[in-house]
Coordinates of C-alpha atoms in Angstrom, one line a residue:
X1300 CA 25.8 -24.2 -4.2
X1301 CA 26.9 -28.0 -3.2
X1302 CA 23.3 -29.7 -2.3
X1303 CA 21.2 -27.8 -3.8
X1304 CA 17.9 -29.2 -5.1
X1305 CA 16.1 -28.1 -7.8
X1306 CA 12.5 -26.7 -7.4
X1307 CA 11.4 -30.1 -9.2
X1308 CA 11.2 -31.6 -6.0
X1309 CA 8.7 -29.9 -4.8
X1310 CA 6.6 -30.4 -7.8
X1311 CA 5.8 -26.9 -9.2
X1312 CA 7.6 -23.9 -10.5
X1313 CA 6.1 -20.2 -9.6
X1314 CA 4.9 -17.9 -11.9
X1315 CA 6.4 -15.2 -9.3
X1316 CA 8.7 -15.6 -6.7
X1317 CA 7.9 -12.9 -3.7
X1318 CA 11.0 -12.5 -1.4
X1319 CA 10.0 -10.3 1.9
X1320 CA 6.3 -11.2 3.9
X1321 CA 5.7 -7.5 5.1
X1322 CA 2.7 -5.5 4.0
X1323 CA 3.9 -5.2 0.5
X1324 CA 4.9 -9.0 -0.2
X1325 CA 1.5 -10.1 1.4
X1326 CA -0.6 -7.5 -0.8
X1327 CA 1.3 -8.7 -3.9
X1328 CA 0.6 -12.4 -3.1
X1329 CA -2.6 -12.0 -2.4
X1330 CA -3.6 -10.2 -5.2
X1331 CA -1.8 -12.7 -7.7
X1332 CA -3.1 -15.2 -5.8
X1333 CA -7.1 -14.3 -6.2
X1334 CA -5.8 -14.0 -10.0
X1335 CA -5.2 -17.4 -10.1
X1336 CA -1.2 -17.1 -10.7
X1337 CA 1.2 -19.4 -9.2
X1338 CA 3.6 -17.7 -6.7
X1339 CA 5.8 -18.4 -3.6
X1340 CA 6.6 -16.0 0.0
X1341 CA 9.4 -16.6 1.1
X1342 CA 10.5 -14.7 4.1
X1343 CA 13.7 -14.7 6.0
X1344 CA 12.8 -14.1 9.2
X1345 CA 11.9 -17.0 11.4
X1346 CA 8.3 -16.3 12.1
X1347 CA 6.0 -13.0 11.5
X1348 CA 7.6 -10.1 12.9
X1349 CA 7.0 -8.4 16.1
X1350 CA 6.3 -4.2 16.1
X1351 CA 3.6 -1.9 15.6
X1352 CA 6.2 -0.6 13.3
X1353 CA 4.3 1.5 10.7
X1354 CA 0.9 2.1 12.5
X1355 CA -1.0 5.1 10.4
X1356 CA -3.0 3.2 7.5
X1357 CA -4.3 5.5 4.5
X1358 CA -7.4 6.4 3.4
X1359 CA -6.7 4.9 0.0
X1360 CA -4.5 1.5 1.7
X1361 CA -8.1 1.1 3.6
X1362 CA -9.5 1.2 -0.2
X1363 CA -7.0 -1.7 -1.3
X1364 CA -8.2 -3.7 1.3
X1365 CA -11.7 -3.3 0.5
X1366 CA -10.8 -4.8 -2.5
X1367 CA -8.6 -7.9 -1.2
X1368 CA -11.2 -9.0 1.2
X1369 CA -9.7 -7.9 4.3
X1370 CA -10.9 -4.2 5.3
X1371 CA -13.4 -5.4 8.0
X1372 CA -10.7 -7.4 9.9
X1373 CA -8.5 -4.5 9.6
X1374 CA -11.2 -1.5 11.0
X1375 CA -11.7 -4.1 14.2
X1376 CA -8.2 -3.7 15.4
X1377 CA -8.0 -0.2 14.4
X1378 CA -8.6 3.5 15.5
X1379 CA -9.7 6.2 13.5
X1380 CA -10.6 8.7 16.1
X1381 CA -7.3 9.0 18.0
X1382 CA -6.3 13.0 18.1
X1383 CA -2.5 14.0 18.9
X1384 CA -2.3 15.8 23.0
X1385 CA 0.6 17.6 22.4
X1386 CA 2.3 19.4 25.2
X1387 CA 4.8 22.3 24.5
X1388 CA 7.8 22.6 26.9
X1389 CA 6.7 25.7 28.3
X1390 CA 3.0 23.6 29.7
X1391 CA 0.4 24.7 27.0
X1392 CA -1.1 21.9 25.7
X1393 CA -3.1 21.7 22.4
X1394 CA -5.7 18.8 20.7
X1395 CA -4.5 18.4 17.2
X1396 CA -4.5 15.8 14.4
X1397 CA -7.0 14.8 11.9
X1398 CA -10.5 14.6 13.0
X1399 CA -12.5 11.7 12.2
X1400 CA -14.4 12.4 9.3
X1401 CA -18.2 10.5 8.1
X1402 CA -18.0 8.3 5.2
X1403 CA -19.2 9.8 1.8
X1404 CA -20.4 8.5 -1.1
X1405 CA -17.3 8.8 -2.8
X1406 CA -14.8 8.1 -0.2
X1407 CA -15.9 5.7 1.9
X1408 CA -13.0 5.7 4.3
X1409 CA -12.0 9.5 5.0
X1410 CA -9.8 9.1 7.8
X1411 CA -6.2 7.3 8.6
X1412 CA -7.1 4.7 10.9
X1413 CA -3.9 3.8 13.8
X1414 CA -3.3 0.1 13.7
X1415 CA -0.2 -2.3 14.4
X1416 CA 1.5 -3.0 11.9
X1417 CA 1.6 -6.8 12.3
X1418 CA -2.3 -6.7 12.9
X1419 CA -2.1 -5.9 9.2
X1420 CA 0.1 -8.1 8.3
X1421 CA -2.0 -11.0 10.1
X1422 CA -5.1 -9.9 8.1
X1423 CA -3.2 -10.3 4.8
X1424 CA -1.6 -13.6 5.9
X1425 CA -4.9 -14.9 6.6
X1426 CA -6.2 -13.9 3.6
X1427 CA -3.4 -15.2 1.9
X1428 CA -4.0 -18.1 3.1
X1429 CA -7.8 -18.6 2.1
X1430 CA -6.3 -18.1 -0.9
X1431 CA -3.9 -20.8 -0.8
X1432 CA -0.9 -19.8 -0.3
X1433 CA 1.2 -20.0 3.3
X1434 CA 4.2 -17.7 3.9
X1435 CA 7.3 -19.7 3.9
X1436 CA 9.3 -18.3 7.4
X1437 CA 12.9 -19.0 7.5
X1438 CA 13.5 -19.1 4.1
X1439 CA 15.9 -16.6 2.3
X1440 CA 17.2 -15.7 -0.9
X1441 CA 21.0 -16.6 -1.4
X1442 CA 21.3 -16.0 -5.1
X1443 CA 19.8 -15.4 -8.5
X1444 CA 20.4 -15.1 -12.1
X1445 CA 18.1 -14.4 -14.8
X1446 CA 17.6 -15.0 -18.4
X1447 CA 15.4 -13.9 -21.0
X1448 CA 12.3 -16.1 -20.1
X1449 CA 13.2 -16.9 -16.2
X1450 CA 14.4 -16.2 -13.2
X1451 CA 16.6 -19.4 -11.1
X1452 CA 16.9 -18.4 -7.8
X1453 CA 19.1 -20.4 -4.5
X1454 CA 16.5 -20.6 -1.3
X1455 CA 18.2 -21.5 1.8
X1456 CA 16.1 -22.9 4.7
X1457 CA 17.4 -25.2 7.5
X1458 CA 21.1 -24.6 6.3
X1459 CA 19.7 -26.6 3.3
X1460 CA 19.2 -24.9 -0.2
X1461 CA 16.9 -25.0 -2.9
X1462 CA 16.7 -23.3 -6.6
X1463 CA 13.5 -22.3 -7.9
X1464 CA 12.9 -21.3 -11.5
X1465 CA 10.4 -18.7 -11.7
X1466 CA 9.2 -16.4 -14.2
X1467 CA 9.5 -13.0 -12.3
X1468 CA 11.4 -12.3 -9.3
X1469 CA 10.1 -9.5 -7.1
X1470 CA 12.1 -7.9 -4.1
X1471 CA 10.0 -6.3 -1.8
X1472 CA 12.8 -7.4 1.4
X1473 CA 13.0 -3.7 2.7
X1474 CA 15.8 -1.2 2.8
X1475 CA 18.7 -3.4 2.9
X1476 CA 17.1 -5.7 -0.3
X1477 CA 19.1 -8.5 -0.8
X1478 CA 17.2 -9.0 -4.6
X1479 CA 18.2 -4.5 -4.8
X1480 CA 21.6 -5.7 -4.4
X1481 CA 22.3 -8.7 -6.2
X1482 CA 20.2 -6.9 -9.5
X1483 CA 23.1 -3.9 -9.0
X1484 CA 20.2 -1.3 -8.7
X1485 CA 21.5 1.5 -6.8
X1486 CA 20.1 3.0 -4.1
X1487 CA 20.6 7.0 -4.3
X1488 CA 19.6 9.2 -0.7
X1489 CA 21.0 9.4 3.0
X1490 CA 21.3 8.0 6.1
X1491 CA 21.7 11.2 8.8
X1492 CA 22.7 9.3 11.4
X1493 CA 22.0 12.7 13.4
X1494 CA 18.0 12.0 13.1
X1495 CA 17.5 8.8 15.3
X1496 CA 14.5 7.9 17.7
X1497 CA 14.0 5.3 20.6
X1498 CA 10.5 3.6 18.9
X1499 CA 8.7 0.4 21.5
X1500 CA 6.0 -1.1 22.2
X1501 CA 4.9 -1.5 26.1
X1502 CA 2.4 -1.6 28.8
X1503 CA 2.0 1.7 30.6
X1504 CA 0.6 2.4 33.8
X1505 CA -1.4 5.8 35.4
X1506 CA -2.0 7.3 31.3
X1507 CA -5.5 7.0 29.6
X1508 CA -5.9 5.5 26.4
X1509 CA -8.4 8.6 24.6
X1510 CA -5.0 10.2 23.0
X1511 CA -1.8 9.7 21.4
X1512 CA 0.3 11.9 23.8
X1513 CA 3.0 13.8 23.0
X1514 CA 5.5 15.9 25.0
X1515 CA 7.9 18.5 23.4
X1516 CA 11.2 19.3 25.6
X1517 CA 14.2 21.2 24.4
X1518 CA 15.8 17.5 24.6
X1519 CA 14.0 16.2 21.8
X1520 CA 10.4 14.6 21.6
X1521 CA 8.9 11.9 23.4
X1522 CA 5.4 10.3 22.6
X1523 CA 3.2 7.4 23.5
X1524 CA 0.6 6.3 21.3
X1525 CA -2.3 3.9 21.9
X1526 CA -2.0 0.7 20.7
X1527 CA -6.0 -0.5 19.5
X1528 CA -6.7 -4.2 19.7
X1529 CA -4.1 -4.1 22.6
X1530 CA -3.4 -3.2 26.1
X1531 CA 0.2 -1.5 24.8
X1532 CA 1.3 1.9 23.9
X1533 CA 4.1 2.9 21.0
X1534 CA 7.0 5.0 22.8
X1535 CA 8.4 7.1 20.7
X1536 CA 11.7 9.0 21.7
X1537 CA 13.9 11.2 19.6
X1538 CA 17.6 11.1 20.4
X1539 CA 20.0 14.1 19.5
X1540 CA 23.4 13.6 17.8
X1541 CA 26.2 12.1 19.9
X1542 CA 24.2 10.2 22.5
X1543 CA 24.5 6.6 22.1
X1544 CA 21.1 5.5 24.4
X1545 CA 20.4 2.8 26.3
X1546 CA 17.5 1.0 25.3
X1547 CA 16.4 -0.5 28.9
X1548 CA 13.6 0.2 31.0
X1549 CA 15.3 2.4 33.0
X1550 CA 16.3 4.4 30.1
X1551 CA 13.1 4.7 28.6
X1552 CA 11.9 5.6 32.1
X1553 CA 14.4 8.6 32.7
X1554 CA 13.8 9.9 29.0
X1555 CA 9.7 10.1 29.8
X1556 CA 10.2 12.1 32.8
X1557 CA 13.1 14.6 31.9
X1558 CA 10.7 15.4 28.7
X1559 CA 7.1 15.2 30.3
X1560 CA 7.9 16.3 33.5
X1561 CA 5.6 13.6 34.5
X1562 CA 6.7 11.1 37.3
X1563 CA 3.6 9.5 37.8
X1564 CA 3.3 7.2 34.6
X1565 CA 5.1 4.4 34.7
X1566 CA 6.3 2.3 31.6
X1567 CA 6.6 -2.0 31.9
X1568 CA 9.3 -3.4 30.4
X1569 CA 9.1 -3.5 26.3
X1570 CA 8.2 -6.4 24.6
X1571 CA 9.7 -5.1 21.1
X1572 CA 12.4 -2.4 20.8
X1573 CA 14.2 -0.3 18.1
X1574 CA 16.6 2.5 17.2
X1575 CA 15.2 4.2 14.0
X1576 CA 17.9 6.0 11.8
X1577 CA 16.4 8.5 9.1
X1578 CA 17.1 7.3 6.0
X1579 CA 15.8 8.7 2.9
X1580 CA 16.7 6.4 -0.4
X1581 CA 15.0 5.9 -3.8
X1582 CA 16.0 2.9 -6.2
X1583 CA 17.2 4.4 -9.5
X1584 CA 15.1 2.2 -11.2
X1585 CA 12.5 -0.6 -10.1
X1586 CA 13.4 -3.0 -12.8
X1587 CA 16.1 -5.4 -13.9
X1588 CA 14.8 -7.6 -16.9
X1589 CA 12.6 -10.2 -14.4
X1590 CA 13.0 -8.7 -11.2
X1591 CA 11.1 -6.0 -9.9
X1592 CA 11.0 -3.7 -6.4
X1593 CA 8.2 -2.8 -4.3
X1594 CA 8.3 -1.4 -1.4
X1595 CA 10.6 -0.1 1.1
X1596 CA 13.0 -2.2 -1.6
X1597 CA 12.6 0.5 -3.9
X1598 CA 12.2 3.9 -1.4
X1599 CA 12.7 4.4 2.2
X1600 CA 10.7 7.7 3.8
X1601 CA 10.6 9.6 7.2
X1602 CA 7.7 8.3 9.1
X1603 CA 6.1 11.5 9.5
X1604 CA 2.5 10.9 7.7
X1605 CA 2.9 7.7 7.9
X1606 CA 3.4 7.1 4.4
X1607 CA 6.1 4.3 4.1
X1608 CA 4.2 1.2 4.6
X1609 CA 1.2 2.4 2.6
X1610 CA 3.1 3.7 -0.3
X1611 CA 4.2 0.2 -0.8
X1612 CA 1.3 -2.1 -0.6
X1613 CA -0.2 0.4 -3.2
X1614 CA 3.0 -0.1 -5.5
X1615 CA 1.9 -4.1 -4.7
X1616 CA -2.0 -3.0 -6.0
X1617 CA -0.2 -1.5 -9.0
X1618 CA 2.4 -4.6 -10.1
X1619 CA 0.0 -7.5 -8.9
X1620 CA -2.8 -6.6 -11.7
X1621 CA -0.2 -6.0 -14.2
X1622 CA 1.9 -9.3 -13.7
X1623 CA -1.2 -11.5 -13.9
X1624 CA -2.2 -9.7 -16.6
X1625 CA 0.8 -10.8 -18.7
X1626 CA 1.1 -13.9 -17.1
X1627 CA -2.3 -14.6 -19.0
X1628 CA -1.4 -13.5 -22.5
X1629 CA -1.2 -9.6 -22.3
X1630 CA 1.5 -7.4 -23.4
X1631 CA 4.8 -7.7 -21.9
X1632 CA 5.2 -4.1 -22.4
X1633 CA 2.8 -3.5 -19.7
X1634 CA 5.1 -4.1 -17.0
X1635 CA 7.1 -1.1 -18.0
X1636 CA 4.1 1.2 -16.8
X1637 CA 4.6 -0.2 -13.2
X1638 CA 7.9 2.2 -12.6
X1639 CA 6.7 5.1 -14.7
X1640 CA 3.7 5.0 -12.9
X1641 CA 4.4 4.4 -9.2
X1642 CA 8.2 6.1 -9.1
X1643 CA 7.1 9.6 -9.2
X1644 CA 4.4 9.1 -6.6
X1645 CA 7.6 7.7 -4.3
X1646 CA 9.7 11.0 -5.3
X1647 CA 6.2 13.5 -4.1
X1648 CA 6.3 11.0 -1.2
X1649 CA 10.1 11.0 0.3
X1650 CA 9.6 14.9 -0.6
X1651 CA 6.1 15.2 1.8
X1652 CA 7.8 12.7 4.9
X1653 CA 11.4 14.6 5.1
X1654 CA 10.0 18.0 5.1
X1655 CA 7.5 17.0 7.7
X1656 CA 9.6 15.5 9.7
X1657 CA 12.1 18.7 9.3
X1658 CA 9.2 21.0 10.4
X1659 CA 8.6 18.4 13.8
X1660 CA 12.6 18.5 14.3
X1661 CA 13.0 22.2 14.2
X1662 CA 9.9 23.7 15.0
X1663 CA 9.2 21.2 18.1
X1664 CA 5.8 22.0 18.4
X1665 CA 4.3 20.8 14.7
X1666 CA 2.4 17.3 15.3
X1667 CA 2.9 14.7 13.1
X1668 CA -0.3 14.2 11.6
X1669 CA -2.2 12.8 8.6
X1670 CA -4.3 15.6 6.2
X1671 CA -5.2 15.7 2.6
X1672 CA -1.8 15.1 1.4
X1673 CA -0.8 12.2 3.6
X1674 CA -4.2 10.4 2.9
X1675 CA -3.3 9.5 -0.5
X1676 CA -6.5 9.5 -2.3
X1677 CA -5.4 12.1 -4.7
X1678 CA -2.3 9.8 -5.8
X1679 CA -3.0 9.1 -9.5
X1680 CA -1.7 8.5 -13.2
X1681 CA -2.3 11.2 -15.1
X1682 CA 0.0 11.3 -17.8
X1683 CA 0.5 7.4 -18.0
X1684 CA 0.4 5.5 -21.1
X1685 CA -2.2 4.1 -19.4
X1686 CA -4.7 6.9 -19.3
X1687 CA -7.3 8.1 -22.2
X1688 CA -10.0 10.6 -22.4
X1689 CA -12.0 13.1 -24.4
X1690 CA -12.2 15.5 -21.5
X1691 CA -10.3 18.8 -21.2
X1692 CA -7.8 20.0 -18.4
X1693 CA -9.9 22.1 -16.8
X1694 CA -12.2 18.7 -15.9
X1695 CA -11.8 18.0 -11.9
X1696 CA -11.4 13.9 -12.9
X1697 CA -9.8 12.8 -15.7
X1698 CA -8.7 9.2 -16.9
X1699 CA -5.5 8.2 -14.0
X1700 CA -7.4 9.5 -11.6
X1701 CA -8.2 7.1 -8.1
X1702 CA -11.9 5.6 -9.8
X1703 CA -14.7 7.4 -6.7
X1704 CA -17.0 5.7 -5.3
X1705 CA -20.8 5.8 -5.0
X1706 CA -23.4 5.1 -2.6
X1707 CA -27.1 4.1 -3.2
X1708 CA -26.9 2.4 -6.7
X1709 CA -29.5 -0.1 -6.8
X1710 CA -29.4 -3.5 -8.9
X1711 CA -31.8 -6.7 -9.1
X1712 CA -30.3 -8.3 -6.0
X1713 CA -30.9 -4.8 -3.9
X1714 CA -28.7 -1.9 -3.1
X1715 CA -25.2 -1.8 -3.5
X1716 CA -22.1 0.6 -3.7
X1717 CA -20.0 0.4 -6.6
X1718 CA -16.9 -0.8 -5.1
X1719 CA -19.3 -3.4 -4.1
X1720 CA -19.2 -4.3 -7.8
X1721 CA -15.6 -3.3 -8.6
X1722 CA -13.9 -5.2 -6.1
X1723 CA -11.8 -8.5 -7.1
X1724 CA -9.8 -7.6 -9.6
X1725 CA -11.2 -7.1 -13.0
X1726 CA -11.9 -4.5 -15.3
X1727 CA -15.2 -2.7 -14.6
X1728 CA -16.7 -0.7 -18.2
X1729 CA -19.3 1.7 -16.7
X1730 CA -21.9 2.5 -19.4
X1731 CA -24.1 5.5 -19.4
X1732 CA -25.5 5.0 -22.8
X1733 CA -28.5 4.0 -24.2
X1734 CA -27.2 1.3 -26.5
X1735 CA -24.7 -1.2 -25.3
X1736 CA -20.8 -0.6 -26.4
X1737 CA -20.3 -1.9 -29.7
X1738 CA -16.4 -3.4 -28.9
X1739 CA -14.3 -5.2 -30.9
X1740 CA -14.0 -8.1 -28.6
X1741 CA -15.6 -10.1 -25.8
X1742 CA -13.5 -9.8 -22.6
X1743 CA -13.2 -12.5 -20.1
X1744 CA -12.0 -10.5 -17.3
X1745 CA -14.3 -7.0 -18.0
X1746 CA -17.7 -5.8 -16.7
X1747 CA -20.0 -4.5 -17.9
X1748 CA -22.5 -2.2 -15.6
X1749 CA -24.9 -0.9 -17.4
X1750 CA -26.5 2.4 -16.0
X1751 CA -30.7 2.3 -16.6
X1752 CA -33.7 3.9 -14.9
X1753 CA -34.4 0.2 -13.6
X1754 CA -32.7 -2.3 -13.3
X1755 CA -33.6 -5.9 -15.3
X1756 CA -30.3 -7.9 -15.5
X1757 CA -27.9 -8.9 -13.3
X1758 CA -25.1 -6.3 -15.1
X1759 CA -28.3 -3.6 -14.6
X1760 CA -27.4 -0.5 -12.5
X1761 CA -29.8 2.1 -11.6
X1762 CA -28.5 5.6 -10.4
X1763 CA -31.8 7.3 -8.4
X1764 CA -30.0 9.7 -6.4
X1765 CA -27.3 10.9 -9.0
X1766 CA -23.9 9.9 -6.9
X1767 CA -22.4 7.8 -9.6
X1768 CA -23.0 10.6 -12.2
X1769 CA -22.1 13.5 -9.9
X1770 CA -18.8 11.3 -8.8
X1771 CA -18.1 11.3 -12.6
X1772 CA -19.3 14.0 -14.0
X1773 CA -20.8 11.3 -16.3
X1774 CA -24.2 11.5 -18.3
X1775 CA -25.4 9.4 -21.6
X1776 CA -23.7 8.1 -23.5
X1777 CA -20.3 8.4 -21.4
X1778 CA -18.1 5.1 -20.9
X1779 CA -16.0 5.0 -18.0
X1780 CA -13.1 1.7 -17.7
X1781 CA -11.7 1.3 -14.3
X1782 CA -8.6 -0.7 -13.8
X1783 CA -8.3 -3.4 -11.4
X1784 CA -6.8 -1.2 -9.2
X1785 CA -9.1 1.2 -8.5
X1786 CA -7.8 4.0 -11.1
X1787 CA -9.3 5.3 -14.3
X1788 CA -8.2 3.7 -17.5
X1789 CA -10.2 5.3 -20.6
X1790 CA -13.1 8.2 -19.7
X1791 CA -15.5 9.1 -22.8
X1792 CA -17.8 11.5 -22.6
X1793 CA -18.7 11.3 -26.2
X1794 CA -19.4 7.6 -25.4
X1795 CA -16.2 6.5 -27.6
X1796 CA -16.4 2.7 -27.6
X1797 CA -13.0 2.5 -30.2
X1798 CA -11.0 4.2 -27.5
X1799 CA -12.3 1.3 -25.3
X1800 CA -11.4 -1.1 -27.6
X1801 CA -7.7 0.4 -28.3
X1802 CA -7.0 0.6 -24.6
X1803 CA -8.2 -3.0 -24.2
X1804 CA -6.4 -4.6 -27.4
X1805 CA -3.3 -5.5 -25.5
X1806 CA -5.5 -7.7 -23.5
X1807 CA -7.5 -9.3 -26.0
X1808 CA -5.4 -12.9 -25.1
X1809 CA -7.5 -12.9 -21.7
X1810 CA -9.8 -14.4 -24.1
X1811 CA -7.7 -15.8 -27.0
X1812 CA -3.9 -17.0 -27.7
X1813 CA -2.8 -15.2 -30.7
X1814 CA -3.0 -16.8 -33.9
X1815 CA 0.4 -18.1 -35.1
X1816 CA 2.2 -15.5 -36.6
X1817 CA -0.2 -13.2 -35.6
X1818 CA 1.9 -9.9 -33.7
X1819 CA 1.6 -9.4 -30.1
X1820 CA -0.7 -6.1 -29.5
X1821 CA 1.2 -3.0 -28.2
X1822 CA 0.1 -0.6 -25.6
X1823 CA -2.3 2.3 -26.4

């Protein structure tokens, strides 16, 4: 492109190059960031974007930001306790929806809290940029080609354009991916143009703020949701086949009352406004060479159980430990567990969404609601390269299971909870032996908690009320590795240090380069 400058001009070349800021670019960034690796947001849009949007944040999303640093900001703009008011055409109204639920010691975060979506995106852009790292608005991708070792990529911001040579590319630019595109990954699903709905965010007048409120009609479904942190509501509106709205006040209006039968609340003009087409689309594949998908990049859902946004700041969690991983000397191969391992939970998801939203728009009375399946906690890897045990199938947690929690572990600086101690991105080794691990290396980026009757050292971890061997079934001389991510990576019951030290070898450069001529390790 005539004028182009080369990255060189700004002095530094990105280990990865994140196109798309949304939930999933920002988790990605941040967790590559607290890694210490080199990489650029760009985002085409011209500031951060306006919308509660995807409003329903997981259980296990709640978990991820536990682990980034951000939970706490999160939970202050949020709701956990708002039930669905759901009012049938003929009058009857019910109180549905999931009930908040206590903590536990294994799941500290039991129910799907109702947030904006660009509240979380401001808690991840803050964190982001702690980290370092700003968001670069305006700025969009025009081109890329790769090559064996990098990726050069044309930026375009101010009508002026810039190529950047980075190491991996990663799309995570929504549905209509310009990176999906221009890597010729296709994009196989539907748009049913029949399944639309009216979605905004406004003030509303004579309606309390204790419920999300819904109103079935034999016109279609109309809903308003509090907003937390804000004085607004979403309006939701489904729109049957043929009608081509209007997306004014006055529309929005008339819809309310034809459904609810209510004249007596009255809605302010929208500040943000949308028509929502079902789509329902999964990439055939969430790799080309450099450039990988996350996200709504790689699979578009139904919103009902909010599952969208969530399922792809967990595919972030998922490629962000992997990429610095390699980018620090372990296998390559590593990166080919990110599809094999996150595709099939994007399948189960665009499965769970399309028949709920089927059941809401046929049945007209089921509300859209999050339970044990939309919560996400039970996503996992069994099966995955990536997973080792000694345990038998009949075991309730096996190695690719989510890694529980557990509360009232005590260590030399007071009591903690485990994901107290597993948060920031390394390895943790849980050992229930007597005798420490004899492995066949010394890790930089591994833990080591040792599990005694007292604790004495700093890496000391005493267990007085049994919730970390209950939550793992786990006695002397078990070993348990958890993964960055929160996930299970190698469970022993015998207390099998070799298998530790297998599943680790590929990783063996977080502490040395290889010797020349010495091969690069595979994966277990």
């Amino acid at each position: 492109m005539p004028g182009t400058k080369p990255s060189s001009a700004r002095g530094d070349e990105p280990a990865v190059l994140i196109v798309g800021a949304g939930p999933t670019g920002l988790v990605l960034a941040c967790e590559l960031a607290r890694a210490a690796i080199p990489c650029r947001v760009v985002e085409a849009a011209p500031g951060p974007r306006p919308g509660s949007r995807g409003k329903g944040v997981q259980p296990r999303s709640l978990e991820v930001f536990d682990d980034l640093g951000v939970v706490d900001q999160v939970l202050a703009n949020g709701r956990a306790d708002i039930l669905i008011r759901s009012t049938a055409a003929d009058g009857q109204v019910s109180l549905g929806g999931a009930k908040p639920q206590p903590a536990r010691p294994d799941i500290p975060y039991p129910t799907t809290l109702i947030t904006p979506q660009w509240r979380v995106e401001e808690a991840l852009r803050s964190r982001l940029a702690e980290l370092g790292v700003p968001v670069e608005f305006g700025t969009s991708l025009d081109s890329f080609e790769q090559s064996p070792d990098a990726v050069s990529a044309v930026l375009v911001k101010d009508g002026e354009a810039e190529t950047v040579t980075t190491r991996w590319l990663v799309g995570c630019d929504g549905g209509h991916s310009a990176v999906r595109k221009q890597a010729g990954i296709s994009f196989e699903g539907e748009t049913r143009e029949e399944v639309r709905m009216i979605v905004a965010d406004l003030d509303v007048d004579g309606l309390d703020r204790d419920d999300w409120h819904m109103w079935w009609h034999p016109e279609g479904l109309v809903g308003l949701c509090p907003l937390p942190s804000t004085g607004q509501f979403q309006y939701q509106a489904t729109i049957a086949p043929g009608v081509d709205p209007d997306l004014g006040p006055a529309d929005l209006q008339a819809i309310l009352e034809r459904r609810s039968g209510r004249t007596d609340i009255r809605l302010r003009p929208p500040r943000w406004t949308t028509l929502w087409r079902s789509n329902v689309r999964l990439a055939d594949r969430y790799r080309e060479g450099r450039v990988f998908l996350a996200g709504d990049a790689a699979h578009v859902h139904a919103p009902a159980g909010g599952q969208g946004m969530n399922t792809g700041m967990q595919d972030a969690h998922n490629l962000g430990w992997k990429l610095a991983a390699v980018e620090k000397g372990a296998a390559p191969a590593l990166l080919d567990t990110y599809e094999a391992e996150r595709r099939p939970v994007a399948t189960g998801v665009l499965e769970l969404s399309s028949t709920r939203l089927e059941q809401a728009i046929e049945q007209k009375d089921v509300p859209i609601h999050s339970d044990e399946r939309t919560r996400q906690l039970g996503v996992g890897y069994r099966g995955s390269v990536l997973a080792r045990d000694d345990r038998d199938g009949s075991a309730s947690l096996r190695a690719g299971d989510r890694a529980p929690d557990a509360t009232g572990l005590l260590t030399t600086t007071g009591e903690r909870r485990l994901f107290d101690l597993t948060r920031g991105g390394h390895f943790t080794l849980l050992d229930f032996g007597t005798e420490p691990p004899a492995l066949s290396a010394t890790w930089a980026d591994i833990r080591t908690l040792h599990v005694v009757a007292e604790p004495a050292g700093p890496d000391d971890l005493a267990d007085p009320a049994g919730r970390l061997a209950d939550a793992y079934g786990a006695d002397a001389p078990a070993l348990v590795l958890i993964r960055p991510d929160g996930y299970i990576a190698v469970l022993s019951d015998a207390g099998d240090a070799t298998a530790v030290s297998d599943w680790l070898a590929p990783f063996t450069t977080y502490a040395r380069k290889p010797d020349a001529g010495e091969p690069a390790a595979g994966l277990p």
